[in-house]
Amino acid sequence: MSRNINFKHRVAVVGAGMTLFRRRLLETPQELAWLAAKQALEEAGLALKDIDCVVIGSAPDAFDGVHMKGEYLADGAGGWHKPVVRVYVGGATGVFTPIAGWWHVASGLCRKALVVAEEKMSHAAKPHPQYVFRYIWDPIVEKPLNPNLIWIFAMEMHRYMYKCGVKKEDIALVSVKNKRNACGHPSAQLCDPNITVDDVLKSEVLVWPVQRLDVSPVSDGAAALVLADEAEARRITDTPVWIKGIGFTLDTTHWTNRDLAYPEYVRRAAEMAYRMAGIDNPRKQIDVAEPYDPFDYKELHHMEGLGLAKKCEAPILTREGVTQRDGDLPINPSGGLLGVGNPIAAAGLMKVAEIFWQLRGEAGARQVKKPVYTGLAQAWGDLMQAGTVIVLGI
Amino acid sequence: MTKVAIVGLGWSGFSPEVVDMSFREMMFKAAQRAYEDAGGLDPRRDVDAFISCQEDFWEGISIADEFAPDPIGGAMKSVYTVAGDSLQCVGQAYAMIKSGLFDVVVVESHGKPSDMLTLHDVMSMALDPISLRPLGLANIHALAALEARAYMAKYGVGPQHLAEVVEKAHRAGLRNPRASYAGRLNAGDYELSPVVVDPLREADIAKFVDAAVVVVLASEAAARDLSDTPVWVEGVGWRTETSTLELHDWAFPLHARMAAEDAYRQAKIADPAKEVGFAEVDNRYSFKELQHIEALGLAPRGSAAEMLLEEPSTQAAACPSTSAAARWPRGSPSKSTASPD
Amino acid sequence: MTKPVNPRGTPIKEAEAVGIEFPVVGKARYNYTTGEALGVFLAGLKQGRILGTVCKRCGRVFVPPRMYCSYCFRPVDGWVEARDEGVVVTAVASYIEATRARAEKARVVGVIKLEVPGYKFDDHFFPGIMHYICVDDEAVKSMGIFGMRVRARWRPVEQRVGSITDIECFEPAGP
Ligand SMILES: [Zn+2]
């Protein structure tokens, strides 16, 4: 890997857009992609003809029930007659999509790129979208046990609780914070201004220690960004937000062979992004962060992997209010997946959009209190293997 | 900006059914060969990123990228998946290296169609779920047959031309140890092949094989370290036309033309018919070879078939293809990639 | 102004959803090749043995086995037999089925770190498999299950088919 290089083309985010996130939307996947893409283009003051290439993120295919989903989505994502590629790393896809967008522009192949992520979980999978996840397991040694998707995450959560001595009450604080934060988000599916820790602890037990309000919902939705090289970005806006660092890592498939208490794959992805962004003390240099929170414990787990908290320290920071919107280190001011919703790839890209809006001071009701110059978004996926990190700055 | 080279290549499989190895084991074998070919490179130390090219429904695994890292030496390293064919991954690797962040990028792709029990149903799932799937196409090759008819009618291409493509591909395969279906066809053999969907016969449709291929790409500096004979990638292009088949150009693969134009522009090729020495074009269906030769600008529109009959030697030299067998159809009728080296 | 401004999308209720039924589950079916490593593993299960592979360069033991070392990127050096006994490194109690329907009774499932005579493993990398654990869900809720010694309860020989389910579950093995 090259170090300390000067990239010929700096890459900026110049526009973002997204749909509502809801349990069930009328629109087709193509239509959702189009709604998000159109808003991002409008925000950048561009038309589709200005776009040189399109990067699509979506996973897994079985949700939309469409084989070769990238080709299918291309029509809605503005890909008609353009170079289009679809990338995926499971749940980590949403943050990975602009990472791939970065090299489309940084390489000089494209000057302006449209990055679109979409997922429609409501319509394909019967009897429940969770059933589709049966196919994420090893088909030979795991699937015959008839697993539910939540098993694997409950196992990771429980191991984390065991190793770090974390209580469910502390973890539930994350869900409460994020569902309250979501009330400032116009797209949010699960805003609840009055939710309490008690509500979380009394919700339906799915796979102990995971209860219903520990988990993000099933959602439909799409999100989009417009990326541009430096010259184009300066023409388009006075306030470009720069992509300062990218990082991605995939740990071994064999998750039953390793410790689940600490997300090493996130640490390594963050290291890659920090090295590129010149960050050596993330706790001090990152002003606002959107770590991936499909489960409440994951926000804590990921803060530790990202170096925003020491090992086992994230629950303490959370309890002390450090991660609140007006805290010293605002975490998931958007409301995250727990509050805004979780159309998988679109949810990750929503996080990147949030950092973009926060750094531009455009988050309105959600704007964090402290001044922010550098932020990051992170996502996670596969068999608890994938970490993707993007650092943005102004 | 750095140049980009291919410095190693490896494969495994290329037979109708690989029964003794899982797809992961095939990936491992192909990767071992590729790294050896790239000067004994150590993927744990020398590779910055890996791309696996796959689609969930081909694999029968949701979020199939889960299984990508270990067999190619990528565990706890930068690995991701492109949903597409390997040529599109080469395009991504090219962009990654050009960006200046990555020096060595590995591209892996595999297919194990022999594992699929319901291939037709799976392929049908690529159709629009609302406008096309309910038609319940009895044979998915009908879409290609529609294209073939449109192309043949517009440019006066006949079955004799398709027979020639088929015969040439099988013959060329005789000199390729990986061509499972190579053979010498006699005059009249083509007509004996059963019609699948008119005008396509069984012989017009590439048969499946199980295979894995790994390619190592590197920046100029890394390539000089790893290989004495790097092959430079001068241009890449990929374009999507539309997945709305109602709006698709059935007679001419516009997507391939546009992708080729991108690649030629980067490679500074003004007249491909003169400047491209040889080509490997997608011939998953016989007529596709003719269409693609034209789309790539290697022959004027509508003239590939006549060229084939008039100047078979020139034609064969211009476009030798491995064999109909070595094609594992992974793209859709609406997508194309081109990457002249 | 709060971005995104007026995000679009048309929320509907399930009853209002006009859909075209096209079942995905069941339509796409596969016959996965077990390959060299897992083929031997499954055959071993049928005989009541849990087999793994070993990489002598780094000393890692792989259960479930693979034919290559993911860390050294080289073929493994051979087979070892793990004991059908080990300790629970994590476990959960599932109250739902794969379909998300409520389960009739709780089912405990976890990761078991297996013992291999002659080898020692730390918490960071170890031979381990996911399986059912035949204990009460209270053992999970109290966290007493962490570190519990468990042993495979095998199906009778005549019922074994060469599958992970040839082990019914792991049950407490005593101290
Ligand atoms: Zn080893």
Coordinates of N, CA and C in Angstrom, one line a residue, chain A residues 1-2 5 7-9 28 30 59-62 64-69 71-75 79-91 96 100 102-104 106-109 132-133 135-139 143 246 248-254 264-265 268 272 276 382-383 385, chain B residues 1 24 48-49 54-58 60-70 74-83 88 91-92 94-96 98-103 122-123 125-130 133 236 238-244 247 254 258 262 266 330-332 334-335:
Chain A
M1 N 0.8 -1.2 0.0 CA 0.0 0.0 0.0 C 0.9 1.2 0.0
S2 N 0.5 2.2 -0.8 CA 1.3 3.4 -0.9 C 1.0 4.3 0.3
I5 N 1.1 9.6 0.1 CA 1.1 10.0 -1.3 C 0.3 11.3 -1.5
F7 N -2.5 12.6 -3.7 CA -3.4 12.1 -4.8 C -3.5 13.2 -5.8
K8 N -3.5 12.8 -7.1 CA -3.7 13.7 -8.2 C -5.0 14.4 -8.1
H9 N -6.0 13.6 -7.8 CA -7.4 14.1 -7.8 C -7.9 14.0 -6.4
T28 N -41.0 0.8 -6.3 CA -40.1 -0.3 -6.6 C -38.7 0.0 -6.3
Q30 N -36.2 0.3 -8.2 CA -35.7 1.2 -9.2 C -36.2 2.6 -8.9
A59 N -27.2 -5.1 -1.2 CA -26.9 -6.5 -0.8 C -27.8 -6.9 0.3
P60 N -28.2 -8.1 0.4 CA -28.0 -9.2 -0.6 C -29.1 -9.2 -1.6
D61 N -28.9 -9.9 -2.7 CA -29.8 -9.9 -3.8 C -31.2 -10.5 -3.5
A62 N -31.2 -11.4 -2.5 CA -32.5 -12.1 -2.2 C -33.5 -11.1 -1.7
D64 N -34.4 -8.0 -2.6 CA -35.2 -7.5 -3.7 C -35.7 -8.6 -4.6
G65 N -35.2 -9.8 -4.4 CA -35.7 -10.9 -5.1 C -35.3 -10.8 -6.6
V66 N -34.2 -10.1 -6.9 CA -33.8 -9.9 -8.2 C -32.3 -10.4 -8.4
H67 N -32.1 -11.3 -9.3 CA -30.8 -11.8 -9.7 C -30.2 -10.7 -10.6
M68 N -28.9 -10.5 -10.4 CA -28.2 -9.4 -11.1 C -28.8 -8.1 -10.8
K69 N -28.9 -7.8 -9.5 CA -29.6 -6.6 -9.1 C -29.0 -5.3 -9.5
E71 N -27.6 -4.6 -12.4 CA -28.1 -4.3 -13.8 C -29.6 -3.8 -13.7
Y72 N -30.3 -4.5 -12.8 CA -31.7 -4.1 -12.6 C -31.8 -2.7 -12.1
L73 N -31.0 -2.3 -11.0 CA -31.1 -1.0 -10.4 C -30.5 0.1 -11.3
A74 N -29.7 -0.3 -12.2 CA -29.0 0.7 -13.0 C -30.0 1.7 -13.7
D75 N -31.1 1.2 -14.1 CA -32.1 2.1 -14.8 C -32.5 3.2 -13.8
G79 N -28.1 5.0 -14.4 CA -27.0 4.4 -15.1 C -27.1 4.2 -16.6
W80 N -28.2 4.7 -17.1 CA -28.5 4.4 -18.5 C -27.4 4.9 -19.4
H81 N -26.7 4.0 -20.2 CA -25.6 4.3 -21.1 C -24.4 4.8 -20.4
K82 N -24.3 4.6 -19.1 CA -23.1 5.0 -18.4 C -22.3 3.8 -17.9
P83 N -21.0 4.1 -17.5 CA -20.3 3.0 -16.8 C -20.9 2.8 -15.4
V84 N -21.4 1.6 -15.2 CA -22.1 1.3 -13.9 C -21.4 0.1 -13.3
V85 N -21.2 0.2 -12.0 CA -20.7 -1.0 -11.3 C -21.4 -1.2 -10.0
R86 N -21.7 -2.4 -9.6 CA -22.3 -2.6 -8.3 C -21.3 -3.4 -7.4
V87 N -21.1 -2.8 -6.3 CA -20.1 -3.4 -5.3 C -20.9 -3.8 -4.1
Y88 N -20.4 -4.8 -3.4 CA -21.0 -5.2 -2.1 C -20.1 -5.9 -1.2
V89 N -20.3 -5.6 0.1 CA -19.7 -6.3 1.2 C -20.7 -6.5 2.3
G90 N -21.8 -7.1 2.0 CA -22.9 -7.3 2.9 C -23.4 -6.0 3.6
G91 N -23.6 -6.1 4.9 CA -24.1 -4.9 5.6 C -23.1 -3.7 5.5
F96 N -19.2 1.3 1.9 CA -18.2 0.9 0.9 C -18.5 1.6 -0.5
A100 N -15.7 3.0 -3.2 CA -15.5 2.7 -4.6 C -15.7 3.9 -5.4
W102 N -14.9 6.8 -4.6 CA -13.6 7.6 -4.5 C -12.6 7.2 -5.6
W103 N -12.4 5.9 -5.8 CA -11.3 5.6 -6.8 C -11.8 5.8 -8.2
H104 N -13.1 5.8 -8.4 CA -13.6 6.1 -9.8 C -13.1 7.6 -10.1
A106 N -10.8 9.5 -8.1 CA -9.4 9.7 -7.8 C -8.5 9.2 -8.9
S107 N -8.9 8.2 -9.7 CA -8.2 7.6 -10.8 C -8.2 8.5 -12.0
G108 N -9.1 9.5 -12.0 CA -9.2 10.3 -13.2 C -10.2 9.7 -14.2
L109 N -10.7 8.5 -14.0 CA -11.6 7.9 -15.0 C -12.9 8.6 -15.1
V132 N -34.6 -14.9 4.7 CA -33.7 -14.8 3.6 C -32.2 -14.9 4.1
F133 N -32.0 -14.5 5.3 CA -30.7 -14.5 5.9 C -30.3 -16.0 6.2
Y135 N -29.6 -17.9 4.1 CA -28.6 -18.2 3.1 C -27.3 -17.5 3.3
I136 N -27.2 -16.8 4.4 CA -25.8 -16.2 4.6 C -24.9 -17.1 5.3
W137 N -25.4 -18.2 5.8 CA -24.6 -19.2 6.6 C -23.9 -20.1 5.7
D138 N -22.8 -20.7 6.3 CA -22.1 -21.8 5.5 C -23.1 -22.8 5.2
P139 N -23.3 -23.1 3.9 CA -24.3 -24.1 3.5 C -24.1 -25.5 4.0
K143 N -25.9 -24.1 7.9 CA -27.3 -24.0 7.5 C -28.2 -25.2 8.0
I246 N -10.2 6.4 3.3 CA -11.0 5.3 3.1 C -10.3 4.0 3.7
F248 N -11.1 -0.4 4.3 CA -12.0 -1.6 4.3 C -11.2 -2.9 4.6
T249 N -11.9 -3.7 5.3 CA -11.2 -5.0 5.7 C -12.3 -6.1 5.8
L250 N -11.9 -7.3 5.4 CA -12.7 -8.5 5.5 C -12.0 -9.5 6.3
D251 N -12.5 -9.9 7.5 CA -11.9 -10.9 8.3 C -12.2 -12.3 7.8
T252 N -11.6 -13.3 8.4 CA -11.9 -14.7 7.9 C -13.4 -15.0 8.0
T253 N -13.8 -15.9 7.0 CA -15.1 -16.4 7.0 C -15.5 -17.2 8.3
H254 N -14.5 -17.8 8.8 CA -14.7 -18.8 9.9 C -14.8 -18.1 11.2
E264 N -11.8 -6.6 15.4 CA -10.5 -6.4 14.8 C -10.6 -5.8 13.4
Y265 N -11.6 -6.4 12.7 CA -11.7 -5.9 11.3 C -12.1 -4.5 11.1
R268 N -8.7 -2.5 11.8 CA -7.8 -2.4 10.7 C -8.3 -1.5 9.6
M272 N -6.4 2.0 8.2 CA -6.2 2.3 6.8 C -6.7 3.7 6.5
M276 N -4.4 7.3 5.8 CA -4.6 8.2 4.6 C -5.0 9.6 5.0
D382 N -21.4 -9.0 6.6 CA -21.1 -10.4 6.4 C -21.2 -11.2 7.7
L383 N -20.4 -12.3 7.9 CA -20.4 -13.1 9.1 C -19.6 -12.4 10.1
Q385 N -17.6 -9.9 9.8 CA -16.2 -9.9 9.2 C -15.8 -8.6 8.6
Chain B
M1 N 0.6 9.9 -13.4 CA -0.2 8.7 -12.9 C 0.4 7.4 -13.3
R24 N -14.5 -22.9 -3.0 CA -13.5 -22.3 -2.3 C -12.1 -22.9 -2.6
D48 N -2.3 -5.4 -1.7 CA -3.0 -4.4 -1.0 C -4.5 -4.6 -0.9
A49 N -5.1 -5.2 -2.0 CA -6.6 -5.4 -2.0 C -6.9 -6.5 -2.9
Q54 N -18.6 -11.9 -8.1 CA -19.6 -12.9 -8.0 C -21.0 -12.3 -7.8
E55 N -22.0 -13.1 -7.9 CA -23.4 -12.7 -7.7 C -24.0 -13.7 -6.8
D56 N -24.8 -13.3 -5.8 CA -25.4 -14.2 -4.8 C -26.1 -15.4 -5.4
F57 N -26.9 -15.2 -6.4 CA -27.7 -16.3 -6.9 C -26.9 -17.3 -7.8
W58 N -25.8 -16.8 -8.3 CA -24.9 -17.8 -9.0 C -24.3 -18.7 -7.9
G60 N -25.6 -19.3 -4.7 CA -26.5 -19.9 -3.8 C -26.2 -19.5 -2.4
I61 N -25.5 -18.4 -2.2 CA -25.2 -17.9 -0.9 C -25.6 -16.4 -0.9
S62 N -26.4 -16.1 0.1 CA -26.7 -14.6 0.2 C -25.5 -13.9 0.9
I63 N -25.1 -12.8 0.3 CA -23.9 -12.1 0.8 C -22.7 -13.0 0.6
A64 N -22.6 -13.4 -0.7 CA -21.6 -14.4 -1.0 C -20.1 -13.9 -0.7
D65 N -19.9 -12.6 -0.6 CA -18.6 -12.1 -0.4 C -18.0 -12.6 1.0
E66 N -18.9 -13.1 1.8 CA -18.4 -13.7 3.1 C -17.3 -14.8 2.8
F67 N -17.4 -15.5 1.7 CA -16.6 -16.6 1.5 C -15.4 -16.2 0.6
A68 N -15.2 -15.0 0.3 CA -14.1 -14.5 -0.6 C -12.7 -14.6 0.0
P69 N -12.5 -14.1 1.3 CA -11.2 -13.8 1.7 C -10.2 -15.0 1.8
D70 N -10.6 -16.0 2.6 CA -9.7 -17.0 3.0 C -9.0 -17.8 1.8
G74 N -6.8 -13.5 1.6 CA -7.2 -12.1 1.9 C -7.8 -11.9 3.3
A75 N -7.8 -12.9 4.1 CA -8.4 -12.8 5.4 C -7.8 -11.6 6.2
M76 N -8.6 -10.8 6.8 CA -8.2 -9.6 7.5 C -7.4 -8.6 6.7
K77 N -7.7 -8.6 5.4 CA -7.1 -7.6 4.5 C -8.3 -7.0 3.7
S78 N -7.9 -6.1 2.8 CA -9.0 -5.3 2.1 C -9.5 -6.2 1.0
V79 N -10.8 -6.6 1.1 CA -11.4 -7.5 0.2 C -12.9 -7.0 -0.1
Y80 N -13.3 -7.0 -1.3 CA -14.7 -6.7 -1.5 C -15.2 -7.4 -2.8
T81 N -16.5 -7.3 -3.1 CA -17.0 -8.0 -4.2 C -17.6 -7.0 -5.2
V82 N -17.4 -7.3 -6.5 CA -18.1 -6.7 -7.5 C -19.1 -7.7 -8.1
A83 N -20.4 -7.2 -8.2 CA -21.4 -8.1 -8.8 C -21.3 -8.0 -10.3
Q88 N -15.0 -6.7 -15.4 CA -15.5 -5.5 -14.7 C -14.6 -5.3 -13.5
G91 N -11.5 -3.8 -14.4 CA -11.7 -2.3 -14.5 C -11.6 -1.6 -13.1
Q92 N -12.2 -2.3 -12.1 CA -12.1 -1.7 -10.8 C -10.6 -1.7 -10.3
Y94 N -8.0 -1.6 -12.0 CA -7.3 -0.6 -12.8 C -7.5 0.8 -12.1
A95 N -8.8 1.1 -11.8 CA -9.1 2.4 -11.2 C -8.4 2.5 -9.8
M96 N -8.4 1.4 -9.1 CA -7.8 1.5 -7.7 C -6.3 1.8 -7.8
K98 N -4.7 3.2 -10.4 CA -4.5 4.5 -10.9 C -4.7 5.6 -9.9
S99 N -5.5 5.3 -8.9 CA -5.8 6.3 -7.9 C -4.5 6.7 -7.1
G100 N -3.6 5.7 -7.1 CA -2.3 5.9 -6.3 C -2.3 5.3 -4.9
L101 N -3.5 4.8 -4.5 CA -3.5 4.3 -3.1 C -3.1 2.8 -3.1
F102 N -3.3 2.1 -4.2 CA -3.0 0.6 -4.2 C -1.9 0.3 -5.2
D103 N -1.0 -0.6 -4.8 CA 0.0 -1.0 -5.7 C -0.3 -2.4 -6.3
V122 N -33.1 -19.6 -11.7 CA -32.2 -18.6 -11.2 C -32.0 -17.5 -12.3
M123 N -31.8 -17.9 -13.5 CA -31.6 -17.0 -14.6 C -32.8 -16.1 -14.8
M125 N -34.7 -15.1 -12.7 CA -34.9 -14.1 -11.6 C -34.2 -12.8 -12.0
A126 N -33.4 -12.8 -13.1 CA -32.8 -11.5 -13.5 C -33.8 -10.7 -14.3
L127 N -34.9 -11.3 -14.6 CA -35.9 -10.5 -15.4 C -36.7 -9.6 -14.4
D128 N -37.2 -8.5 -15.0 CA -38.0 -7.5 -14.2 C -39.1 -8.3 -13.5
P129 N -39.2 -8.2 -12.2 CA -40.2 -9.0 -11.5 C -41.7 -8.7 -11.8
I130 N -41.9 -7.5 -12.3 CA -43.3 -7.1 -12.6 C -43.6 -7.2 -14.1
R133 N -41.2 -11.2 -15.6 CA -41.2 -12.5 -15.0 C -42.5 -13.3 -15.0
V236 N -9.6 0.6 -20.2 CA -10.7 -0.2 -19.8 C -12.0 0.5 -20.0
W238 N -16.5 0.1 -19.3 CA -17.7 -0.7 -19.1 C -18.9 0.2 -19.1
R239 N -19.9 -0.3 -19.7 CA -21.1 0.5 -19.9 C -22.4 -0.3 -19.7
T240 N -23.4 0.3 -19.2 CA -24.7 -0.4 -19.0 C -25.7 0.3 -20.0
E241 N -26.4 -0.6 -20.7 CA -27.4 0.0 -21.6 C -28.6 0.3 -20.8
T242 N -29.5 -0.8 -20.7 CA -30.7 -0.7 -19.9 C -31.1 -2.1 -19.5
S243 N -31.7 -2.2 -18.4 CA -32.2 -3.5 -18.0 C -33.7 -3.6 -18.4
T244 N -34.3 -2.5 -18.9 CA -35.6 -2.5 -19.4 C -35.6 -3.0 -20.8
L247 N -36.8 -1.4 -23.9 CA -36.0 -0.2 -24.5 C -34.7 -0.6 -25.1
L254 N -25.1 -1.8 -28.3 CA -24.6 -0.5 -28.1 C -23.7 -0.4 -26.9
M258 N -20.1 1.4 -26.7 CA -19.7 2.5 -25.8 C -18.5 2.1 -24.9
D262 N -14.7 3.9 -24.8 CA -14.0 4.4 -23.6 C -12.6 3.8 -23.5
Q266 N -8.7 5.7 -23.9 CA -7.6 5.7 -23.0 C -6.4 5.1 -23.6
R330 N -22.1 -14.7 -17.3 CA -22.3 -14.0 -16.1 C -22.9 -12.7 -16.3
G331 N -22.9 -12.2 -17.4 CA -23.5 -10.8 -17.6 C -24.9 -10.9 -18.0
S332 N -25.5 -9.7 -18.2 CA -26.8 -9.7 -18.7 C -26.8 -9.2 -20.2
S334 N -27.6 -6.7 -21.2 CA -27.5 -5.2 -21.2 C -26.2 -4.7 -20.8
K335 N -25.2 -5.5 -20.5 CA -24.0 -5.0 -20.0 C -22.8 -5.5 -20.8

